[in-house]
Short mmCIF file of C-alpha atoms in Angstrom, two decimals:
data_model
loop_
_atom_site.label_atom_id
_atom_site.label_comp_id
_atom_site.label_asym_id
_atom_site.label_seq_id
_atom_site.Cartn_x
_atom_site.Cartn_y
_atom_site.Cartn_z
CA MET A 125 90.15 -61.50 17.64
CA ALA A 126 89.59 -57.96 18.80
CA GLN A 127 89.77 -56.97 22.31
CA VAL A 128 86.74 -54.66 23.13
CA PHE A 129 85.59 -52.98 26.17
CA LEU A 130 81.91 -51.99 26.65
CA SER A 131 80.05 -49.73 28.89
CA LEU A 132 76.68 -51.01 30.19
CA GLY A 133 74.14 -48.80 31.88
CA SER A 134 70.46 -48.97 32.92
CA ASN A 135 68.09 -46.99 35.17
CA GLU A 136 64.87 -48.76 34.27
CA ASP A 137 64.44 -52.29 35.83
CA ARG A 138 68.27 -52.12 36.26
CA GLU A 139 68.96 -55.53 37.60
CA PHE A 140 67.04 -57.28 35.01
CA HIS A 141 68.43 -55.41 32.20
CA ILE A 142 72.18 -55.60 33.28
CA ARG A 143 71.85 -59.42 33.94
CA SER A 144 69.95 -60.02 30.72
CA CYS A 145 72.59 -57.90 28.77
CA LEU A 146 75.35 -59.88 30.26
CA ASP A 147 73.60 -63.16 29.19
CA ALA A 148 73.20 -61.84 25.65
CA LEU A 149 76.81 -60.67 25.45
CA ASP A 150 78.00 -64.01 26.60
CA ASN A 151 75.79 -65.87 24.02
CA HIS A 152 77.15 -63.65 21.26
CA PHE A 153 80.69 -63.03 22.20
CA GLN A 154 83.42 -64.40 24.63
CA VAL A 155 83.09 -62.38 27.82
CA LEU A 156 86.47 -62.18 29.23
CA ASN A 157 86.10 -59.96 32.29
CA VAL A 158 83.37 -58.03 34.07
CA SER A 159 83.79 -55.14 36.47
CA SER A 160 81.77 -54.54 39.62
CA VAL A 161 78.36 -52.98 39.15
CA TYR A 162 78.28 -49.41 40.32
CA GLU A 163 75.26 -47.26 41.10
CA SER A 164 75.30 -43.48 40.39
CA GLU A 165 72.91 -40.64 40.28
CA ALA A 166 71.55 -39.70 36.74
CA ILE A 167 73.82 -37.02 35.12
CA GLY A 168 72.33 -34.42 32.73
CA PHE A 169 68.67 -34.99 33.77
CA THR A 170 66.62 -35.70 36.86
CA GLY A 171 65.75 -39.46 36.90
CA GLU A 172 66.33 -42.71 38.70
CA PRO A 173 69.86 -43.87 39.59
CA PHE A 174 71.80 -45.90 37.05
CA TYR A 175 73.66 -49.14 37.30
CA ASN A 176 76.81 -49.16 35.34
CA MET A 177 79.71 -51.56 34.68
CA VAL A 178 82.33 -52.35 32.14
CA VAL A 179 82.72 -55.57 30.28
CA GLU A 180 85.65 -57.02 28.35
CA ILE A 181 84.91 -59.16 25.25
CA ASP A 182 86.71 -60.81 22.41
CA THR A 183 85.02 -60.77 18.96
CA ASP A 184 85.87 -61.49 15.40
CA LEU A 185 83.32 -58.94 14.30
CA ALA A 186 84.51 -55.74 12.61
CA LEU A 187 83.59 -52.61 14.44
CA GLY A 188 80.57 -51.64 12.35
CA PRO A 189 78.89 -55.12 12.55
CA LEU A 190 79.79 -55.15 16.31
CA ASN A 191 78.00 -51.86 16.72
CA ASN A 192 75.01 -53.13 15.00
CA SER A 193 74.84 -56.19 17.05
CA LEU A 194 74.99 -54.19 20.36
CA LYS A 195 72.31 -51.88 19.00
CA LYS A 196 70.14 -54.97 18.41
CA ILE A 197 70.64 -56.02 22.03
CA GLU A 198 69.67 -52.67 23.21
CA ASP A 199 66.56 -52.69 21.10
CA GLU A 200 65.71 -56.27 22.36
CA HIS A 201 65.79 -54.68 25.98
CA GLY A 202 63.31 -51.94 24.95
CA ARG A 203 65.76 -49.17 24.23
CA ARG A 204 63.92 -46.17 22.86
CA ARG A 205 65.72 -43.97 20.33
CA ASP A 206 62.78 -41.53 20.12
CA VAL A 207 63.59 -39.78 23.38
CA PRO A 208 66.07 -37.06 24.46
CA LYS A 209 69.68 -38.09 24.65
CA PHE A 210 69.74 -37.39 28.45
CA SER A 211 66.80 -39.44 29.71
CA GLY A 212 66.09 -42.81 31.32
CA ARG A 213 66.83 -45.95 29.53
CA THR A 214 66.40 -49.67 29.85
CA LEU A 215 69.88 -50.38 28.35
CA ASP A 216 72.80 -48.54 26.98
CA VAL A 217 75.75 -50.39 25.65
CA ASP A 218 78.70 -48.36 24.35
CA ILE A 219 81.89 -49.33 22.74
CA LEU A 220 84.54 -47.80 24.71
CA LEU A 221 87.62 -49.27 23.09
CA TYR A 222 88.22 -51.61 20.04
CA ASP A 223 91.75 -52.88 20.23
CA GLN A 224 93.93 -49.55 19.96
CA LEU A 225 91.77 -47.86 17.32
CA ALA A 226 91.82 -44.15 17.71
CA GLY A 227 89.85 -41.56 15.63
CA VAL A 228 86.43 -41.80 13.97
CA CYS A 229 86.11 -45.31 12.70
CA GLU A 230 83.01 -46.44 10.90
CA GLY A 231 81.21 -43.40 12.51
CA ILE A 232 82.26 -44.28 15.95
CA GLU A 233 84.69 -42.19 17.94
CA LEU A 234 87.37 -44.19 19.71
CA PRO A 235 88.39 -44.28 22.38
CA ARG A 236 85.05 -43.14 23.68
CA ASP A 237 85.12 -39.64 25.43
CA GLU A 238 83.21 -40.90 28.35
CA ILE A 239 86.24 -42.87 29.55
CA THR A 240 87.87 -39.53 30.86
CA GLN A 241 84.45 -37.58 31.40
CA ASN A 242 82.46 -40.01 33.67
CA ALA A 243 83.41 -41.75 36.83
CA PHE A 244 80.87 -44.56 36.12
CA VAL A 245 82.96 -45.49 33.00
CA LEU A 246 86.50 -44.77 34.18
CA LEU A 247 86.41 -46.55 37.55
CA PRO A 248 84.99 -49.89 36.25
CA LEU A 249 87.31 -49.61 33.29
CA ALA A 250 90.34 -49.02 35.67
CA GLU A 251 89.15 -52.04 37.87
CA ILE A 252 89.39 -54.59 35.02
CA ALA A 253 92.13 -52.92 32.84
CA ALA A 254 94.22 -50.91 35.26
CA ASP A 255 97.45 -51.36 33.33
CA ASP A 256 96.10 -51.06 29.79
CA VAL A 257 97.14 -47.76 28.15
CA HIS A 258 94.65 -45.28 26.75
CA PRO A 259 95.65 -45.15 23.04
CA VAL A 260 95.57 -41.39 22.81
CA LEU A 261 96.58 -40.05 26.34
CA LYS A 262 99.17 -42.73 26.73
CA LEU A 263 98.38 -43.12 30.44
CA THR A 264 96.97 -46.26 32.20
CA TYR A 265 93.44 -46.44 33.23
CA ALA A 266 94.66 -46.63 36.81
CA GLU A 267 96.70 -43.46 36.27
CA LEU A 268 93.69 -41.80 34.70
CA TRP A 269 91.54 -42.81 37.63
CA ARG A 270 94.00 -41.58 40.18
CA ALA A 271 94.08 -38.08 38.42
CA TYR A 272 90.22 -37.91 37.98
CA ASP A 273 88.51 -35.25 40.14
CA LYS A 274 86.11 -37.71 41.77
CA ALA A 275 83.27 -35.15 41.87
CA GLN A 276 80.87 -37.69 40.57
CA LYS A 277 79.69 -39.96 43.14
CA LEU A 278 79.22 -43.70 42.78
CA TRP A 279 79.31 -46.83 44.83
CA THR A 280 79.41 -50.51 44.29
CA ILE A 281 76.32 -52.62 44.96
CA ASP A 282 75.86 -56.20 45.61
CA PHE A 283 75.16 -57.85 42.31
CA GLN A 284 75.13 -61.43 41.19
CA TRP A 285 75.25 -62.97 37.74
CA ARG A 286 74.76 -66.61 37.17
CA GLY A 287 74.89 -67.34 40.82
CA LYS A 288 78.18 -65.61 41.32
CA SER A 289 78.82 -62.43 43.04
CA ILE A 290 80.57 -59.95 40.71
CA SER A 291 80.45 -57.01 43.22
CA LYS A 292 79.70 -56.26 46.75
CA ALA A 293 78.33 -53.03 48.28
CA SER A 294 81.20 -50.57 49.30
#
């Protein structure tokens, strides 16, 4: 089984799409851990704020088939691929880490650059994998978060999934 960390994001009907995506992931894979849900302003375009979180799963799928499965989940949630990269979206599911793979693997760059570029990825990853080590930088995610410049603003929101609170407003 591969240990995989995924980034989830939505800025259109956010609660519905994040909850529905968590259900889909739980139906297809073994969901091991979920971060709090964070709200942040859209970056790179003017749009509604996003909900973001990180999820840890176990899967026996190879990287390529896993990516295809995640794209199918996005498509089932109305993800449009005919719009500019920086635009609103119903659902975005990105593979951040697949075991300790590093480099371009099956057309996917791992670990994903957004880990060190975006607070809405690094903070939730550090929340659930604080002591795990970045396969290239050789620093823990907690160390990377402490060193992050924190210019991007984000905050936790009250969020429930399957009747349990997974985050509370900060």
